[in-house]
Amino acid sequence: MPRARPYGRSNPPPTAASNPPMSVVTRFAPSPTGFLHIGGARTALFNWLFARHHEGSFTLRIEDTDRKRSTDEAIAAIFHGLSWLGLDHDGNAVFQSNNAARHAEVAEQLIVEGKAYRCYCTPEELTEMRENARNSGGSTRIYDGRWRDRDPAEAPDGIAPVVRIKMPLDGETTISDLVQGDVTRANDTLDDFIILRSDGTPTYMLAVVIDDHDMGVTHAIRGDDHLNNAFRQYHLFEACGWDVPHFAHIPLIHGADGAKLSKRHGALGVEHYEELGILPEAMRNYLLRLGWSHGDDEIIPTEQAIAWFELDSVGRSPARFDMDKLLNLNAHYLKETDPEELAAQIVAIAADTPGTTVSPAAKARLSAGLGGLTKRAKTINELIDSSELYLRDAPLAVNDKAAAILGDPEARQTLGALAEELGKITSWTEAELDQIARNFAESKGLKLGQVAQPLRAALTGSNVSPGIFEVMAVLGRDETLTRLEIAVN
RNA sequence: GUCCCCAUCGUCUAGAGGCCUAGGACACCACCCUUUCAAGGUGGAGACACGGGUUCGAACCCCGUUGGGGACGCCA
């Protein structure tokens, strides 16, 4: 795609001798005012994928320009969320607040060059202008430029001025967005916005432009709620004499109500999904498919995503979050996960529970029975719950339905008789146990279910479990007979 | 209100003028398998927001309408 200055950086200028292929630099720039939610996570993912695809770098910048709203907890949550998602950034994270002096310096320089000016308006004046704009047609141009060409000598006493950038008064600006295409906006809908607050600190608009430039960002991939800002930033880049990075404004993720996802709209931090037992790989795959596609492909492991990811296949319409689909993907990746690893993880979590010990026999049972459990689980948490049956040594907790089944004297009698049969045999495989149970049921004139369900209740303490002969095989002869005995009495 | 963006099954999407009586995935329904629950298999229901153009031909191009979203801070 031909662009004016594709991957240009004006500072430092690349030398002709060391002229490596212009490298892609992306950045994820969250403001640490809350947790990392699903929308931010996807923005980070897209930036990460794009950088990895082009063998460029993915940088992280914490936009803590704001005063009191930024918190250490939020910063920690962002780092944790990214790390959980496996989105590693290159180099050290940049804290925007550290660059405040540089930001102010650039603003001063712009004043010297006549591209920016001090504005001494009071908050009251601004409010008035806002009302004026609304009453006279509702224009988005609020500030009327009253200090734009006014002699600074007329500055009133006792008013700390802000610095505003001079925006073009007429004409129009076109942004060639990598996702949205060409977007044009009339310049007279943009006013001279503030770049330096009256306390001398930079505003977001100034800080982003300077930091993006200083960090050598070639592609700014962010939510399309920033599309309007791009026009302002474009002119700031121009005023500074810097190349404008490529913009890619990706659609937002909406909540169930169709509105922008935010803390108020039921958005949850990624750590919530971690706690739910979602796998990072599944989350990446899910987030990727929200707004991006590669034909009909659905299961796209991260390596494949890196190979395929391009900005031109990002859609332009907003998407909604669908937990069912995430869960489905998670179930898929759960089955793909190395069983040994999974078993170790579950044992570690179980052993972590106060007052719980996991016997070597229990570990062995889990390893043997995990496959049957995994097939039935959508999350790691479900898997942990269902693992109880193998991890606990008798006696087990019994749920209500199982208790009801075992409450029937006839069922207990059946179990007693079956236990007797089982006590006689020495070999203990799933197929043989199956056959024995069938023969037993037939000899008693019972349906297999009339034998299997009480057996399940006795052996698992539940009315739901993997195939009961599989369970018996995994449990082994002794444990099976022990559990049966407990249930019968 | 003004500016900007968007518009295919309930949801995520394929589709870049004829390959579309619109494909896939999740969810849903039915059946098969079956000792429960899943998994798996088979089948089903389900969408081009509306109206005008352009064209031999439009889900795809243009205009308008409607609907949705975003932005209009000394927040980011």
XYZ file of C-alpha atoms (C1' of nucleotides) in Angstrom:
565
model
C 0.000 0.000 0.000
C 1.669 3.217 -1.103
C 1.957 5.717 1.668
C 3.637 9.037 1.786
C 6.329 7.962 4.187
C 5.843 4.283 4.901
C 8.040 3.484 7.833
C 9.793 6.788 8.134
C 11.310 8.121 11.278
C 12.802 11.542 11.301
C 14.830 11.179 14.429
C 17.377 9.751 14.380
C 17.721 9.588 10.630
C 18.767 6.221 9.340
C 22.210 6.267 7.825
C 22.713 5.041 4.315
C 25.398 2.597 5.411
C 23.361 0.820 8.040
C 20.188 0.671 6.145
C 18.256 -2.210 7.583
C 14.803 -2.822 6.200
C 12.554 -0.347 7.920
C 11.246 -2.209 10.871
C 7.731 -2.174 12.201
C 7.254 -0.744 15.669
C 3.881 -1.016 17.332
C 2.832 -0.005 20.770
C 0.155 -0.769 23.269
C -0.584 2.342 25.288
C -3.099 1.739 28.065
C -3.926 4.281 30.692
C -3.578 2.717 34.120
C -6.916 3.766 35.507
C -8.377 0.287 35.825
C -7.874 -3.314 34.916
C -6.969 -4.579 31.488
C -10.296 -5.414 29.956
C -11.161 -7.496 26.958
C -11.086 -4.606 24.512
C -7.664 -3.485 25.643
C -6.472 -7.055 25.536
C -7.514 -7.376 21.921
C -5.844 -4.099 20.999
C -2.681 -5.380 22.631
C -3.026 -8.686 20.800
C -3.366 -7.036 17.409
C -0.367 -4.818 18.038
C 1.609 -7.800 19.198
C 0.602 -9.998 16.264
C 1.329 -7.287 13.746
C 4.774 -6.681 15.198
C 5.597 -10.371 15.420
C 4.327 -10.985 11.916
C 6.631 -8.312 10.548
C 9.455 -9.252 12.880
C 9.294 -5.779 14.292
C 8.922 -4.773 17.868
C 5.985 -4.473 20.163
C 6.409 -1.773 22.760
C 4.453 -0.957 25.861
C 3.774 2.518 27.102
C 1.884 3.284 30.257
C -0.087 6.461 29.703
C -0.003 7.776 33.207
C -0.024 11.413 32.204
C -3.108 11.760 34.275
C -2.727 12.986 37.750
C -4.486 11.092 40.430
C -6.370 8.602 38.327
C -3.441 6.356 37.612
C -2.828 3.726 40.214
C -0.098 1.232 40.940
C -2.710 -1.491 41.182
C -3.870 -0.737 37.658
C -0.314 -0.781 36.375
C 0.237 -4.129 38.036
C -3.013 -5.439 36.548
C -1.927 -4.426 33.069
C 1.445 -6.096 33.394
C -0.139 -9.181 34.832
C -2.813 -9.337 32.163
C -0.348 -9.014 29.321
C 1.934 -11.560 30.831
C -0.908 -14.013 31.319
C -1.950 -13.515 27.718
C 1.617 -14.158 26.664
C 1.984 -10.799 24.957
C 5.590 -10.005 25.692
C 6.771 -6.529 24.870
C 10.162 -5.543 23.571
C 12.374 -3.308 25.642
C 11.346 -1.677 28.863
C 7.888 -0.288 29.318
C 7.802 3.472 28.895
C 6.073 5.491 31.560
C 4.712 8.546 29.909
C 4.909 10.685 33.013
C 8.696 10.350 32.889
C 8.720 12.336 29.668
C 6.855 15.356 30.973
C 9.883 17.631 30.692
C 10.432 16.630 27.093
C 6.752 17.209 26.342
C 6.837 20.707 27.803
C 10.005 21.445 25.884
C 8.378 20.554 22.576
C 5.396 22.713 23.418
C 7.684 25.657 24.134
C 9.465 25.094 20.861
C 6.153 25.161 19.028
C 5.391 28.506 20.628
C 8.762 29.843 19.524
C 7.988 28.686 16.005
C 4.620 30.359 16.103
C 2.786 27.069 15.805
C 1.310 27.201 19.270
C 0.319 29.930 21.665
C -0.656 30.660 25.207
C -4.313 31.000 25.961
C -5.515 32.861 29.020
C -9.162 31.929 28.948
C -10.892 31.260 32.227
C -12.936 28.129 32.797
C -16.005 30.349 32.686
C -15.119 31.622 29.261
C -14.646 28.070 28.057
C -17.982 26.990 29.400
C -19.568 29.888 27.626
C -17.905 28.919 24.362
C -19.128 25.389 24.768
C -22.665 26.583 25.219
C -22.346 28.926 22.293
C -21.184 26.158 20.042
C -24.072 24.001 21.082
C -26.669 26.659 20.646
C -25.428 27.764 17.270
C -25.737 24.445 15.480
C -23.812 22.154 17.805
C -20.467 22.436 16.127
C -17.619 20.271 17.372
C -15.404 23.327 17.214
C -15.620 24.693 20.712
C -12.742 27.059 21.285
C -13.135 30.184 19.219
C -9.440 30.954 18.936
C -9.595 34.210 20.792
C -5.959 34.083 21.932
C -4.644 32.676 18.699
C -3.449 35.985 17.362
C -3.783 38.154 20.386
C -0.773 39.969 21.724
C 0.587 38.113 24.774
C 1.147 41.537 26.283
C -2.588 41.680 26.833
C -2.381 38.660 29.101
C -4.366 39.219 32.266
C -2.695 38.915 35.624
C -3.303 35.956 37.830
C -4.258 33.544 35.075
C -1.942 30.638 34.431
C -2.208 30.046 30.696
C -2.541 26.798 28.812
C -0.778 26.217 25.517
C -2.859 25.575 22.432
C -1.784 24.322 19.039
C -2.750 26.279 15.935
C -4.878 24.091 13.742
C -5.548 24.887 10.113
C -8.577 27.138 9.694
C -9.829 25.742 6.411
C -9.328 22.891 4.019
C -9.651 19.273 5.000
C -7.533 16.474 6.337
C -7.508 12.916 5.103
C -6.203 10.044 7.152
C -5.383 6.881 5.230
C -6.304 4.450 7.908
C -5.115 0.888 7.471
C -8.422 -0.462 8.693
C -10.953 2.274 8.047
C -9.637 3.384 4.674
C -9.474 7.043 3.765
C -11.298 9.188 6.262
C -11.687 12.878 5.571
C -12.661 15.616 7.937
C -13.118 19.328 7.356
C -10.514 21.306 9.264
C -13.027 23.876 10.434
C -14.589 21.223 12.660
C -11.344 21.054 14.638
C -10.398 23.712 17.125
C -7.104 24.741 18.678
C -6.809 22.148 21.382
C -4.753 22.307 24.531
C -1.363 20.637 24.484
C -0.004 21.935 27.789
C -2.139 22.439 30.860
C -1.908 25.526 32.983
C 0.228 23.613 35.459
C 2.718 22.916 32.708
C 1.917 19.238 32.308
C 1.228 17.803 28.865
C -2.174 16.658 27.739
C -2.729 13.230 26.290
C -2.799 14.594 22.752
C 0.682 16.087 22.992
C 2.194 13.231 24.940
C 1.010 10.572 22.500
C 2.440 12.346 19.514
C 5.817 13.007 21.078
C 6.161 9.556 22.575
C 5.048 7.795 19.421
C 7.664 9.749 17.570
C 10.386 9.269 20.128
C 9.700 5.561 20.364
C 9.845 5.256 16.608
C 6.315 3.922 16.389
C 5.467 3.124 12.786
C 1.960 1.795 13.334
C -0.525 3.062 15.853
C -3.098 0.305 16.204
C -5.818 1.279 18.649
C -9.556 1.381 19.233
C -11.597 3.426 16.797
C -12.735 5.671 19.616
C -9.426 7.369 18.787
C -10.242 7.947 15.156
C -11.282 11.526 15.796
C -8.113 12.147 17.748
C -6.065 11.025 14.786
C -6.935 14.209 12.948
C -5.659 16.335 15.784
C -2.560 14.278 16.225
C -1.894 14.386 12.529
C -1.526 18.141 12.652
C 0.626 17.958 15.731
C 3.000 15.596 13.980
C 3.088 18.019 11.078
C 3.738 20.997 13.335
C 6.663 19.170 14.880
C 7.953 18.338 11.451
C 7.727 14.616 12.075
C 6.471 11.772 9.946
C 2.991 10.652 10.794
C 2.807 6.982 11.712
C 0.326 4.674 10.047
C -2.943 4.560 11.841
C -5.104 1.486 12.194
C -8.318 2.076 14.101
C -9.917 -1.190 15.019
C -13.590 -1.397 15.925
C -14.486 -1.594 19.554
C -15.837 -4.606 21.312
C -19.326 -3.961 22.537
C -21.126 -5.304 25.531
C -24.345 -7.289 25.303
C -26.237 -3.998 25.224
C -24.368 -2.913 22.120
C -22.550 -0.093 23.834
C -18.845 0.477 24.202
C -17.324 -1.976 26.573
C -16.208 -0.320 29.735
C -16.021 -0.969 33.399
C -19.575 0.261 33.705
C -20.820 -2.040 30.978
C -19.971 -5.334 32.512
C -16.487 -5.455 31.114
C -14.299 -7.692 33.175
C -10.569 -7.678 33.577
C -8.676 -10.443 31.823
C -7.759 -11.792 35.231
C -11.413 -12.701 35.596
C -11.075 -15.119 32.704
C -7.877 -16.420 34.135
C -9.685 -17.142 37.387
C -12.442 -18.860 35.445
C -9.928 -21.326 34.094
C -9.598 -20.003 30.569
C -6.383 -20.817 28.747
C -4.379 -17.901 27.327
C -4.152 -19.648 23.981
C -7.937 -19.937 23.805
C -8.335 -16.313 24.755
C -5.920 -15.238 22.055
C -7.726 -17.301 19.464
C -11.088 -15.950 20.538
C -9.992 -12.328 20.616
C -8.338 -12.715 17.248
C -11.587 -13.861 15.653
C -13.389 -10.859 17.049
C -12.917 -8.538 14.141
C -10.323 -10.454 12.215
C -10.761 -13.378 9.899
C -8.892 -15.688 7.603
C -11.572 -17.260 5.442
C -13.527 -19.853 7.380
C -10.749 -20.693 9.783
C -11.780 -20.797 13.409
C -9.118 -22.736 15.239
C -6.053 -20.590 14.846
C -3.164 -21.320 17.180
C -0.948 -18.373 17.936
C 1.911 -19.452 15.687
C -0.502 -19.647 12.794
C -1.976 -16.285 13.740
C 1.441 -14.664 13.600
C 2.000 -16.076 10.151
C -1.390 -14.936 8.894
C -2.073 -11.693 10.664
C -2.527 -8.648 8.471
C -4.337 -5.417 9.130
C -6.305 -5.513 5.892
C -8.327 -8.456 7.116
C -9.530 -6.589 10.161
C -13.248 -5.864 9.861
C -14.729 -2.448 10.348
C -17.845 -3.198 12.317
C -17.975 -3.631 16.070
C -18.312 -7.052 17.646
C -19.934 -8.377 20.755
C -18.358 -10.578 23.319
C -19.717 -14.133 23.349
C -18.778 -16.254 26.315
C -20.140 -19.462 24.780
C -17.750 -19.273 21.901
C -14.814 -18.551 24.171
C -15.787 -21.571 26.247
C -16.027 -23.740 23.170
C -12.567 -22.678 22.053
C -11.279 -23.217 25.547
C -12.627 -26.755 25.587
C -10.783 -27.347 22.349
C -7.450 -26.090 23.622
C -7.924 -27.921 26.885
C -7.984 -31.174 24.921
C -4.843 -30.117 23.113
C -2.945 -29.386 26.273
C -0.309 -31.878 27.289
C -1.989 -34.169 29.875
C 1.110 -34.405 32.013
C 1.297 -30.666 32.266
C -2.399 -30.405 32.995
C -2.232 -33.090 35.672
C 0.704 -31.377 37.335
C -1.171 -28.099 37.320
C -4.268 -29.636 38.864
C -2.310 -31.458 41.518
C -0.492 -28.261 42.377
C -3.760 -26.372 42.771
C -5.341 -29.171 44.777
C -2.331 -29.466 47.048
C -2.499 -25.735 47.522
C -5.883 -25.990 49.177
C -5.398 -25.786 52.937
C -5.809 -29.050 54.723
C -5.535 -31.109 51.591
C -2.899 -33.623 50.723
C -2.671 -35.503 47.492
C -1.437 -39.046 47.866
C 0.875 -40.639 45.315
C -1.919 -43.076 44.504
C -4.254 -40.173 43.859
C -1.750 -38.572 41.516
C -1.458 -41.791 39.588
C -5.236 -42.081 39.360
C -5.518 -38.556 38.034
C -2.930 -39.160 35.361
C -4.753 -42.280 34.257
C -8.205 -40.768 34.344
C -7.532 -37.260 33.123
C -8.389 -37.966 29.495
C -11.943 -38.912 30.357
C -12.278 -35.833 32.493
C -10.852 -33.416 29.939
C -13.345 -34.511 27.318
C -16.102 -33.266 29.613
C -14.613 -29.967 30.734
C -14.740 -26.513 29.250
C -12.472 -24.802 31.731
C -9.583 -25.691 33.960
C -11.832 -25.003 36.909
C -14.366 -27.573 35.771
C -11.521 -29.988 35.336
C -10.294 -29.304 38.843
C -13.753 -29.943 40.223
C -14.221 -33.165 38.359
C -10.743 -34.314 39.383
C -11.959 -34.675 42.942
C -13.151 -38.139 42.168
C -9.610 -39.333 41.566
C -7.720 -37.019 43.863
C -9.626 -37.825 47.028
C -9.181 -41.050 48.857
C -12.349 -42.603 50.241
C -14.662 -41.549 51.724
C -15.953 -39.093 49.145
C -18.385 -36.245 49.419
C -21.725 -37.329 47.992
C -24.030 -34.949 46.147
C -27.795 -34.936 46.592
C -28.661 -36.927 43.523
C -26.104 -39.582 44.277
C -27.335 -39.720 47.842
C -30.875 -40.250 46.564
C -29.737 -43.121 44.377
C -27.887 -44.731 47.233
C -30.777 -44.126 49.564
C -32.696 -46.861 47.770
C -32.230 -50.135 49.697
C -32.642 -52.110 46.504
C -29.825 -50.256 44.878
C -27.605 -50.906 47.837
C -28.491 -54.531 47.756
C -27.602 -54.692 44.085
C -24.294 -53.043 44.828
C -23.580 -55.469 47.611
C -24.142 -58.412 45.304
C -22.031 -56.844 42.602
C -19.258 -56.128 45.049
C -19.224 -59.768 45.919
C -18.799 -60.684 42.252
C -16.056 -58.147 41.844
C -14.285 -59.449 44.892
C -13.811 -62.752 43.155
C -12.003 -61.504 40.103
C -8.354 -60.665 39.879
C -7.869 -59.042 36.504
C -9.206 -55.517 36.316
C -9.595 -53.914 32.936
C -12.305 -51.673 31.648
C -13.496 -54.213 29.082
C -13.674 -57.024 31.609
C -15.446 -54.931 34.193
C -17.933 -53.892 31.558
C -18.596 -57.528 30.683
C -18.958 -58.592 34.292
C -21.429 -55.828 34.991
C -23.477 -56.729 31.956
C -23.583 -60.376 32.881
C -24.463 -59.457 36.421
C -27.300 -57.202 35.321
C -28.663 -59.845 33.012
C -28.556 -62.520 35.691
C -30.540 -60.278 38.013
C -33.011 -59.262 35.350
C -31.863 -55.647 35.564
C -31.088 -53.105 32.923
C -27.481 -52.032 32.793
C -28.448 -48.561 33.917
C -29.936 -49.966 37.105
C -26.515 -51.274 37.955
C -24.386 -48.536 36.499
C -26.053 -45.565 38.160
C -25.797 -46.872 41.728
C -22.245 -47.881 40.909
C -21.521 -44.361 39.718
C -23.064 -42.835 42.807
C -21.023 -45.101 45.045
C -17.762 -44.678 43.241
C -17.870 -41.005 42.358
C -20.302 -39.494 44.827
C -22.071 -38.017 41.864
C -24.711 -38.803 39.293
C -22.427 -37.576 36.514
C -19.022 -38.922 35.631
C -16.930 -40.468 32.890
C -17.863 -43.980 31.820
C -18.170 -45.899 35.051
C -16.056 -48.868 33.929
C -13.352 -46.460 32.961
C -13.611 -44.982 36.431
C -13.342 -48.424 37.993
C -10.302 -49.258 35.931
C -8.636 -46.012 36.906
C -9.557 -46.357 40.557
C -8.172 -49.855 40.728
C -9.522 -52.858 42.548
C -8.827 -51.864 46.117
C -10.122 -48.325 45.948
C -13.190 -49.466 44.037
C -14.057 -52.124 46.579
C -13.409 -49.731 49.432
C -15.765 -47.147 48.007
C -18.383 -49.805 47.301
C -18.202 -51.067 50.838
C -18.676 -47.592 52.235
C -21.679 -47.035 50.015
C -23.343 -50.341 50.805
C -23.140 -49.793 54.547
C -27.079 19.080 18.274
C -22.306 18.754 15.217
C -18.506 15.609 13.240
C -16.730 10.589 12.256
C -17.501 5.295 11.758
C -20.529 1.001 11.020
C -24.784 -2.259 8.926
C -24.900 -10.617 6.080
C -28.302 -16.026 10.517
C -29.372 -14.861 18.048
C -23.571 -14.144 18.198
C -18.604 -14.140 15.566
C -17.914 -14.092 10.507
C -16.918 -15.808 4.733
C -18.225 -12.947 0.618
C -13.984 -7.878 -2.837
C -20.543 -7.759 -9.682
C -22.052 -13.475 -12.203
C -18.842 -19.379 -8.499
C -24.684 -17.304 -3.660
C -31.588 -21.051 -4.436
C -25.490 -16.684 0.545
C -20.690 -20.656 3.142
C -18.347 -21.718 8.101
C -18.137 -21.476 13.575
C -20.678 -20.892 18.465
C -25.432 -21.314 20.477
C -30.307 -23.822 19.487
C -33.490 -28.239 17.836
C -33.853 -33.506 16.198
C -31.732 -38.157 15.469
C -27.542 -41.717 16.030
C -24.088 -43.585 19.700
C -25.080 -44.664 24.948
C -24.446 -46.921 31.993
C -25.059 -40.803 33.449
C -22.936 -36.336 31.509
C -20.086 -34.906 27.853
C -17.373 -35.813 23.449
C -18.255 -37.525 18.495
C -21.439 -38.321 14.051
C -25.733 -36.994 10.929
C -29.551 -33.686 9.821
C -32.565 -29.085 10.750
C -34.204 -24.133 11.671
C -31.865 -19.368 11.087
C -29.329 -13.475 7.749
C -27.785 -9.917 2.909
C -31.932 -3.223 7.550
C -35.107 -0.316 3.914
C -35.717 2.632 -0.650
C -33.789 4.365 -5.021
C -30.156 4.188 -8.757
C -25.654 2.137 -11.952
C -25.316 -2.611 -14.715
C -27.197 -7.697 -19.163
C -26.547 -8.980 -13.894
C -25.704 -6.457 -7.108
C -24.921 -9.031 -0.449
C -20.938 -6.742 -3.108
C -20.638 -0.049 -6.598
C -23.338 5.083 -5.863
C -27.164 8.144 -3.318
C -30.743 8.558 0.405
C -33.521 6.702 4.740
C -33.511 4.101 9.137
C -30.881 1.893 12.951
C -26.429 1.285 15.968
C -21.780 3.071 17.756
C -17.905 6.603 18.670
C -16.039 11.627 19.423
C -17.000 16.576 20.827
C -12.570 17.765 28.683
C -6.790 21.864 31.431
C -9.513 12.393 30.837
C -6.837 9.057 28.266
